[in-house]
Tab-separated table of C-alpha atoms in Angstrom:
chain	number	residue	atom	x	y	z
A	151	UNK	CA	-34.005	-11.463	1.663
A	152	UNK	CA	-32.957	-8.548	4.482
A	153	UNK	CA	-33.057	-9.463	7.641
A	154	UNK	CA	-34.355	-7.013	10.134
A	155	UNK	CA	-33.116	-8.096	13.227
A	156	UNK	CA	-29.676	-8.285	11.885
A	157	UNK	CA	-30.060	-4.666	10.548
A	158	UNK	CA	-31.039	-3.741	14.106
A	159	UNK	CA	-28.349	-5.409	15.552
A	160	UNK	CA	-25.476	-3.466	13.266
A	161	UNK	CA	-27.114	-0.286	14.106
A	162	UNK	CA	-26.876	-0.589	17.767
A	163	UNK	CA	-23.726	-2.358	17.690
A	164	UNK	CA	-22.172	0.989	15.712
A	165	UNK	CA	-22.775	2.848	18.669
A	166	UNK	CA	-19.518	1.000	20.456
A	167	UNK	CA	-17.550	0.491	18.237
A	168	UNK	CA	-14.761	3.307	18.646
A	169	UNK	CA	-12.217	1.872	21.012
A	170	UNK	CA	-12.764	-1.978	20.354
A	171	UNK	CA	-11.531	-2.508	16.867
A	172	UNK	CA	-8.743	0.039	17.524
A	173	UNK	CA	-7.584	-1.900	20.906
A	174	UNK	CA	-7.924	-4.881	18.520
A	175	UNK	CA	-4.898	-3.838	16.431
A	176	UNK	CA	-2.951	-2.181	19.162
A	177	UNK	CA	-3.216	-5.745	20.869
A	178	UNK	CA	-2.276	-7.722	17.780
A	179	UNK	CA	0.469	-5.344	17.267
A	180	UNK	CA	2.008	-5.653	20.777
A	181	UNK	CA	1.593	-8.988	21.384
A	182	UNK	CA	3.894	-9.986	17.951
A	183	UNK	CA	6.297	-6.649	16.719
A	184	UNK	CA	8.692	-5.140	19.664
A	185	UNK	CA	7.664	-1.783	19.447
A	186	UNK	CA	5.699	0.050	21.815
A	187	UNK	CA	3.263	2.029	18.954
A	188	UNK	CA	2.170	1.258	15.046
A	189	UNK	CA	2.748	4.522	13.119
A	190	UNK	CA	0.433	6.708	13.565
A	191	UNK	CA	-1.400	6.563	9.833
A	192	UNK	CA	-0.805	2.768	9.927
A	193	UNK	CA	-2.720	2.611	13.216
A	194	UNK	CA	-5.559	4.664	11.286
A	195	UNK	CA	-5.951	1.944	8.639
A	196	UNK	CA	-7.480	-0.755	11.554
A	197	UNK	CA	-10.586	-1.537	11.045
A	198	UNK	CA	-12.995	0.587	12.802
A	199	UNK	CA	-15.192	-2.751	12.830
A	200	UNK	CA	-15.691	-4.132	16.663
A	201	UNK	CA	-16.375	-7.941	17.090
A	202	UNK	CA	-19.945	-7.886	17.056
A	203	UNK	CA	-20.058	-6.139	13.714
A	204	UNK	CA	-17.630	-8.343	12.374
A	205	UNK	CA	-19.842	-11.254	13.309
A	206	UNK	CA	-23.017	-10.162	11.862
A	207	UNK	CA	-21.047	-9.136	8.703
A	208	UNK	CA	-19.567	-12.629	8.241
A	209	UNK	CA	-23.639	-13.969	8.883
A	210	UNK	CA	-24.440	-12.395	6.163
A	211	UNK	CA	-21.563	-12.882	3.528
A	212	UNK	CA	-22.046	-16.707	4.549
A	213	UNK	CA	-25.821	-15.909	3.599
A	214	UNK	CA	-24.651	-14.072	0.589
A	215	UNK	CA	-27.050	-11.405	1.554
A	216	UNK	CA	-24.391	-9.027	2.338
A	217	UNK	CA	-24.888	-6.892	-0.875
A	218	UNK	CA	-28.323	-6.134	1.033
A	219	UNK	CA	-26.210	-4.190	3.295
A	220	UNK	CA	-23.573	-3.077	1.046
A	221	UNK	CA	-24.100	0.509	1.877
A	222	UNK	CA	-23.649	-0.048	5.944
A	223	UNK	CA	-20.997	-2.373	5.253
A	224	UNK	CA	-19.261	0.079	3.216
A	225	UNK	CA	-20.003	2.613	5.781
A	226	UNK	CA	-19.257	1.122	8.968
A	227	UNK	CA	-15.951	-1.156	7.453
A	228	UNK	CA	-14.841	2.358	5.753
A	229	UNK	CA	-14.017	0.221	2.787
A	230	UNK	CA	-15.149	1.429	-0.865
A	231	UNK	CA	-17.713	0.170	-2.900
A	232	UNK	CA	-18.583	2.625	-5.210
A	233	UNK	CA	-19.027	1.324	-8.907
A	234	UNK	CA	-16.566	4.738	-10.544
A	235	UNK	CA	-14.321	5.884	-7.516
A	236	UNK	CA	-10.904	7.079	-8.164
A	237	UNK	CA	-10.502	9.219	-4.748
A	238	UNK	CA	-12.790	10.366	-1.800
A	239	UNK	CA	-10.496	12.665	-0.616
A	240	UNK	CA	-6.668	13.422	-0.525
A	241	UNK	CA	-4.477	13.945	2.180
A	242	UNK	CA	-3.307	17.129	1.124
A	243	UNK	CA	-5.063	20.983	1.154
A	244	UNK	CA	-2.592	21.602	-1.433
A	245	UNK	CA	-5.300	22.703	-4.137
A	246	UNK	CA	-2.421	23.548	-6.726
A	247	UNK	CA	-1.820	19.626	-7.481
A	248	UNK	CA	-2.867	18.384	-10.669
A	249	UNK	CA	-5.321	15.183	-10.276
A	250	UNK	CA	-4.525	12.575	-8.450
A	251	UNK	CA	-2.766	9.872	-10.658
A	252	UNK	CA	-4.877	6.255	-10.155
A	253	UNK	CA	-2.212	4.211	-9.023
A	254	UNK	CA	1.789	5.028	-8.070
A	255	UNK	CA	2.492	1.896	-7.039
A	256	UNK	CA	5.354	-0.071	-8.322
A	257	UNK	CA	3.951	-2.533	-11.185
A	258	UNK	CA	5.743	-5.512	-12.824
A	259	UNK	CA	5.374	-4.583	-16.473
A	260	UNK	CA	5.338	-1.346	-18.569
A	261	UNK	CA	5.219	-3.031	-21.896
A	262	UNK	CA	3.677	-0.057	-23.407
A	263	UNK	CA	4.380	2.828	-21.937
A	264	UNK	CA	6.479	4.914	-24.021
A	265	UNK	CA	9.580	6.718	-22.200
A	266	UNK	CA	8.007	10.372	-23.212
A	267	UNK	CA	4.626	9.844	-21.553
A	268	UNK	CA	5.652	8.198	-18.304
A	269	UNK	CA	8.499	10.596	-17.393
A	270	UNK	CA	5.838	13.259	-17.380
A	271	UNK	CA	4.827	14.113	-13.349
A	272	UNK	CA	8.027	13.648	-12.036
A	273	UNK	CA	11.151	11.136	-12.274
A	274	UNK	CA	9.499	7.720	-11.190
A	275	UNK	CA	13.183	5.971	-11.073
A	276	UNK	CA	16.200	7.480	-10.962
A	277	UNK	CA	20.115	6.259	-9.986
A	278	UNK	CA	21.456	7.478	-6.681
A	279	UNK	CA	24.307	9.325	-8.128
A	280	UNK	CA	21.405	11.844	-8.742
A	281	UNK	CA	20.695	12.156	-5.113
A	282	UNK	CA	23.275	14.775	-3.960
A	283	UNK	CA	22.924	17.843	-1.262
A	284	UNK	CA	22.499	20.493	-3.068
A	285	UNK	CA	21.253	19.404	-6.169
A	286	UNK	CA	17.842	19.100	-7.612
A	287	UNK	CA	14.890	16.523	-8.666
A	288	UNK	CA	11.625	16.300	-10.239
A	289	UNK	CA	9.308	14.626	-7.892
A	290	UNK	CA	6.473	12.429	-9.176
A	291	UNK	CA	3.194	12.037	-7.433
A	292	UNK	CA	3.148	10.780	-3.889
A	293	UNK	CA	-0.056	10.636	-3.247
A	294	UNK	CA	-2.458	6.825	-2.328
A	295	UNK	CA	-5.352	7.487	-4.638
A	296	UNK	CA	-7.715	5.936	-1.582
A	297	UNK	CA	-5.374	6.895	1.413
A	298	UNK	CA	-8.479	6.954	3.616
A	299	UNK	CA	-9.369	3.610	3.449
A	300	UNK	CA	-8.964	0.757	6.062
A	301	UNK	CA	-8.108	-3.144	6.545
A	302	UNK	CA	-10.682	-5.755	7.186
A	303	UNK	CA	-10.595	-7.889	9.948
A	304	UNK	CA	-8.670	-11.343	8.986
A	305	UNK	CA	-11.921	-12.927	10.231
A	306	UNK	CA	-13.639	-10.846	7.141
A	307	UNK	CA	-10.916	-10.580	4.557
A	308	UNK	CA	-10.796	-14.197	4.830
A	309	UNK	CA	-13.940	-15.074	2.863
A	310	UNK	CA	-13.524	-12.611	0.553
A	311	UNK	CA	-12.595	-13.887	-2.727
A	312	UNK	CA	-9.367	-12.692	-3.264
A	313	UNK	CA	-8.305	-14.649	-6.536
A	314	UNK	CA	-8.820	-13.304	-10.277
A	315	UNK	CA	-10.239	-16.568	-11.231
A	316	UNK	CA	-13.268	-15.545	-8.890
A	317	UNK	CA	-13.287	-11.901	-9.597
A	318	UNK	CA	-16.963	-11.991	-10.518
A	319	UNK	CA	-17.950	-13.092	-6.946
A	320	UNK	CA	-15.138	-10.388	-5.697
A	321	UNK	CA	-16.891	-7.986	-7.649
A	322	UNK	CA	-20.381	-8.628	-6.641
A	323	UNK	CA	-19.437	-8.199	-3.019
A	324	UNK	CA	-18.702	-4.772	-3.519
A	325	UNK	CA	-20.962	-3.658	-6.208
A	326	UNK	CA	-18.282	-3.024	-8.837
A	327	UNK	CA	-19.435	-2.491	-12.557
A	328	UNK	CA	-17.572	-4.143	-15.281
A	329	UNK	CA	-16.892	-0.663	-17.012
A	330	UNK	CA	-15.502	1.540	-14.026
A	331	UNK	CA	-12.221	2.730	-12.987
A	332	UNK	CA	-12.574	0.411	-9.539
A	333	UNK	CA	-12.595	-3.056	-12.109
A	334	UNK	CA	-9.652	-2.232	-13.261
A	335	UNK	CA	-8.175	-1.676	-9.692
A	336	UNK	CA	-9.297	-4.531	-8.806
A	337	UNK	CA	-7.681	-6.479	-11.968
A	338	UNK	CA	-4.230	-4.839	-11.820
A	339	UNK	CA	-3.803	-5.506	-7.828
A	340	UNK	CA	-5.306	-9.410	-8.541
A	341	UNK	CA	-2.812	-9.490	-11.370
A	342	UNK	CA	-0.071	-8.565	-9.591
A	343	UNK	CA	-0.628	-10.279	-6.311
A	344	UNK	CA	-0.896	-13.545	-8.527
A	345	UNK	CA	2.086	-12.722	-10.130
A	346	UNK	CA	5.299	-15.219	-9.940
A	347	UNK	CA	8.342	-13.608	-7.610
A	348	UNK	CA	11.376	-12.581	-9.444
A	349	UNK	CA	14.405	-15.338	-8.744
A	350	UNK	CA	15.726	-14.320	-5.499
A	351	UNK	CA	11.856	-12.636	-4.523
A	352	UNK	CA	9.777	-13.197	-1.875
A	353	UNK	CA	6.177	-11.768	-1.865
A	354	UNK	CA	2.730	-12.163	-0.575
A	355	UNK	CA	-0.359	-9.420	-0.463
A	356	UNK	CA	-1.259	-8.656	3.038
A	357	UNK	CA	-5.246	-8.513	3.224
A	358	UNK	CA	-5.420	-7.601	6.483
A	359	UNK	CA	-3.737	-6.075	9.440
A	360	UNK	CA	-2.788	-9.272	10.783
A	361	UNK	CA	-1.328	-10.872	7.608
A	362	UNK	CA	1.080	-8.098	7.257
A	363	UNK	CA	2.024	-7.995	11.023
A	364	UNK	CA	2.698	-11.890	10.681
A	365	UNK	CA	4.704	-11.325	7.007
A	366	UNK	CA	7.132	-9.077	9.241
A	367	UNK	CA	7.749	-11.524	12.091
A	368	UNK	CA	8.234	-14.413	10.055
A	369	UNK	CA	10.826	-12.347	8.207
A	370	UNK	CA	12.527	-10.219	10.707
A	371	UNK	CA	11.388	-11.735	13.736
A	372	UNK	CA	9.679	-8.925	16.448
A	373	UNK	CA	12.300	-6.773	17.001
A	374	UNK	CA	12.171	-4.259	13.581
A	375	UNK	CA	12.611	-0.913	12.606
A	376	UNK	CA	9.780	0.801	10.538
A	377	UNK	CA	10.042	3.024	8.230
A	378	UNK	CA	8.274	5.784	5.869
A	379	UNK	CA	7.725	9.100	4.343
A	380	UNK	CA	6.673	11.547	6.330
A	381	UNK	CA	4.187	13.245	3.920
A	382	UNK	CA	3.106	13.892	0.364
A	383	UNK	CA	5.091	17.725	0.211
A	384	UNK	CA	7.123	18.176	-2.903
A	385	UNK	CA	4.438	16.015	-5.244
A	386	UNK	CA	4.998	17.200	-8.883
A	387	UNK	CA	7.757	19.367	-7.880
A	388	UNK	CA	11.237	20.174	-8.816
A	389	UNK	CA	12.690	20.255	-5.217
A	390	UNK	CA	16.060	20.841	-3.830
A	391	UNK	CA	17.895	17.964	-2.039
A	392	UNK	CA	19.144	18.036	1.170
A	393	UNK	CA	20.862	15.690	3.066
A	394	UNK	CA	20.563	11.587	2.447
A	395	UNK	CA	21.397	9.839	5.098
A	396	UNK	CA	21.880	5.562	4.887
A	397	UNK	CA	19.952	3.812	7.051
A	398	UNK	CA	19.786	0.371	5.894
A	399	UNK	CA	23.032	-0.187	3.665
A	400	UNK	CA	23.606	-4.075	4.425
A	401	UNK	CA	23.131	-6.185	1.423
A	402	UNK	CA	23.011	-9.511	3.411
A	403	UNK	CA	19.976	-8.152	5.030
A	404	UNK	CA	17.080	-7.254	2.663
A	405	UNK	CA	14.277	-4.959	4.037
A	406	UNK	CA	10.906	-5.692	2.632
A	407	UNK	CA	9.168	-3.093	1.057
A	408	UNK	CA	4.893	-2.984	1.403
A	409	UNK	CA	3.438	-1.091	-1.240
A	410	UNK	CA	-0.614	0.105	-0.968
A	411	UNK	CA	-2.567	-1.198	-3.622
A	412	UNK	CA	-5.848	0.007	-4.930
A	413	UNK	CA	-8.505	-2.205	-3.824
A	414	UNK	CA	-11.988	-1.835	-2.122
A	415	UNK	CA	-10.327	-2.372	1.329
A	416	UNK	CA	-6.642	-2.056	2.670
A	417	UNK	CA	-4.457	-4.448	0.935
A	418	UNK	CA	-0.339	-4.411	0.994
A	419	UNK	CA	1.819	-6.398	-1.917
A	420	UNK	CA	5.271	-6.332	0.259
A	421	UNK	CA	8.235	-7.776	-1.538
A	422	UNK	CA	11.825	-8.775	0.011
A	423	UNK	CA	14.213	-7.770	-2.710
A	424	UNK	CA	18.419	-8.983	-2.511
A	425	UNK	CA	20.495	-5.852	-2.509
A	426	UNK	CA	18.607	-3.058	-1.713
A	427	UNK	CA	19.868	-0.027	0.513
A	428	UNK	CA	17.482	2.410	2.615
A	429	UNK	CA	18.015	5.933	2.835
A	430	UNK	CA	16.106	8.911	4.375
A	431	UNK	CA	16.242	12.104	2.239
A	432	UNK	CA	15.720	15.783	3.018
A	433	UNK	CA	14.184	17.692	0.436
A	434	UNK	CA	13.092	21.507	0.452
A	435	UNK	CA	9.502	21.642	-1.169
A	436	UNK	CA	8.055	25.555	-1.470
A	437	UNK	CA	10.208	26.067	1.747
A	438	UNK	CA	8.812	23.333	3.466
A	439	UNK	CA	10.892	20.149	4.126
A	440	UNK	CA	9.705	16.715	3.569
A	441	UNK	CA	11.595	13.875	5.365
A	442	UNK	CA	11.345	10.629	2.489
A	443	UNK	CA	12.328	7.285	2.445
A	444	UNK	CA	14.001	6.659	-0.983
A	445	UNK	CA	15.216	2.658	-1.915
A	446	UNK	CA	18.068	1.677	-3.683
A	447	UNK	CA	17.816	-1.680	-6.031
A	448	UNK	CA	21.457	-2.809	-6.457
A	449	UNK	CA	20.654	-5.873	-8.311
A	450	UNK	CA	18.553	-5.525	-11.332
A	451	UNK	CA	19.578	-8.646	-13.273
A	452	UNK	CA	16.329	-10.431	-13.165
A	453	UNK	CA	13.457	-7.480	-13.613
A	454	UNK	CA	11.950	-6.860	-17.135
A	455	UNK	CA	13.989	-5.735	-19.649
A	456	UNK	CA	11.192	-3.561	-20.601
A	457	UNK	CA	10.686	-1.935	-17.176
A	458	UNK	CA	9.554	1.619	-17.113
A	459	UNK	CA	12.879	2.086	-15.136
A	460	UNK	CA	15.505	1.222	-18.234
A	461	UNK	CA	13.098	3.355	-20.467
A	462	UNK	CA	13.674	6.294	-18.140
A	463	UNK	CA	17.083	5.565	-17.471
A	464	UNK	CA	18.773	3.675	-20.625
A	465	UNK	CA	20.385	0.946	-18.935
A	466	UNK	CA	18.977	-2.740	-19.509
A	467	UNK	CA	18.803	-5.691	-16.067
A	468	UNK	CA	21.938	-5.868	-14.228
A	469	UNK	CA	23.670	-3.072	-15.477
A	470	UNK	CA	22.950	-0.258	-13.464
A	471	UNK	CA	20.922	0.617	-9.763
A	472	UNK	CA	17.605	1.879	-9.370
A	473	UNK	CA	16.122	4.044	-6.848
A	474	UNK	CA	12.927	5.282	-5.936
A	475	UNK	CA	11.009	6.755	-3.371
A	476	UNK	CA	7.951	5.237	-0.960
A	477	UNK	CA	5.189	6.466	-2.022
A	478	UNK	CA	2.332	7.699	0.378
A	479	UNK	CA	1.503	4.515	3.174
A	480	UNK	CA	4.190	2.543	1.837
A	481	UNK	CA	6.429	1.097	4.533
A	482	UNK	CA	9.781	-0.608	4.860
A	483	UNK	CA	10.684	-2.652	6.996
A	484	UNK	CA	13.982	-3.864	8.578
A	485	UNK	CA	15.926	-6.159	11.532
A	486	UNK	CA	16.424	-4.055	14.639
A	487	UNK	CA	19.757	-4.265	15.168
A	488	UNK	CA	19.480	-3.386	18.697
């Protein structure tokens, strides 16, 4: 049953919601991380929801009525609940790029992926002894296949089912079909997110702004560095390399490394890996320069000896380093040292 005043309510309440949700953030941010400003496309990903949305929103997921609203939920929460969607848009005018591929980020299996098909698009992994000034690299895709859209509020995510054991009531919430390419989103970030750490991992999936803000503190504490490519240039490319620059080289310390999942909102799996080195590479891209953030795994001993990474490479755990780069709103993050 729909209840009008409630509709009326979200309606009118849309009308103020610019600066409120956004100061929301901003405050969160301030009052826990020692910077003075989120980046700028991090920032973007608040929810544009303002408290009184929010609370008529939770009203009606507690009255499970909120699929009766789906479509001004969706709307007003910029969150995507389209039954088929791969992409809305891209962040890129580039109209020379091949589709968008449905999900870079970096899985935990590749069991059947055969070396020939997933070195297509550009070297995925790759060992840094590749990564000289002067020399050259085939780039895979950078881009987030749903870039544009944001986090819930914690208040929201909260009551939102986020286990696969109640991916049926996940689903439902959203309006996902069984047989659409958003299900299987939905299954491979679950899947993953559920996953056990690695020996020596620590991991969580941030599913909201504030769980990921409180991840870094109660790693690094509030004084930290951020850190990320600058843009998607150079996407199934074969670019020139130009200078790589360390900027996180001590083992003892590891970074953590947040990686954008596909999902109807915002969500983050961030890992904190043991022996992993940061560096920010130059690379010349139809004459114009991207500035990316390229990581360095020095201990491999305990990934999957089937990981698209040996296939690529033909090394087995342990024996060699991997590197890749951060894909499009992925983030690293490191101690401040100062």
């Amino acid at each position: 049953m729909k209840h009008p005043i409630l509709l009326l309510e979200l309606l009118i309440v849309a009308y103020f919601s610019d600066s409120q949700a956004e100061n929301s953030f901003s405050q969160y941010w301030e009052e826990h991380i020692d910077l003075l400003h989120p980046p700028y496309w991090l920032a973007a990903k608040a929810s544009p929801l303002n408290l009184h949305q929010t609370t008529m929103f939770m009203k009606l997921m507690d009255g499970n009525e909120l699929s009766s609203h789906l479509h001004s939920f969706c709307k007003q929460a910029n969150v995507v609940c389209s039954t088929n969607v791969v992409v809305k848009k891209t962040t890129t005018n580039d109209t020379t790029l091949p589709p968008i591929a449905q999900w870079n980020a970096i899985r935990a299996e590749y069991d059947r992926v055969p070396k020939e098909v997933s070195s297509r698009g550009g070297l995925q992994f790759f060992r840094e002894s590749m990564m000289k000034d002067g020399g050259f690299i085939s780039v895979p895709d950078l881009r987030d296949p749903m870039s544009y859209k944001s986090f819930l509020p914690r208040s929201l995510s909260s009551k939102i089912p986020f286990s696969f054991a109640r991916i049926k009531e996940l689903k439902k919430i959203f309006g996902v079909a069984d047989e659409s390419n958003m299900n299987k989103f939905i299954q491979d970030t679950l899947k993953l997110c559920e996953k056990r750490p690695n020996r020596c991992e620590q991991s969580i999936c941030a599913i909201s702004a504030e769980d990921l803000i409180d991840f870094v503190v109660e790693k690094f504490g509030h004084n930290v560095r951020v850190w990320s490519t600058e843009n998607v240039d150079g996407s199934y490319e074969n670019v020139t390399i130009g200078s790589v620059k360390l900027i996180h080289g001590n083992l003892s310390q590891p970074p953590a490394l947040c990686h954008s999942l596909p999902f109807p909102f915002q969500v983050y799996y961030c890992h904190v890996l043991q022996k992993v080195k940061i560096y920010d590479v130059d690379i010349y891209a139809r004459e114009k320069v991207n500035h990316m953030i390229m990581a360095c795994h020095y201990d491999t001993s305990t990934w999957n000896p089937n990981h698209l990474a040996f296939k690529l490479l033909g090394f087995g755990p342990g024996l060699i380093e991997v590197c890749h780069w951060m894909n499009e709103n992925g983030v690293v993050w490191t101690k401040s040292l100062g």
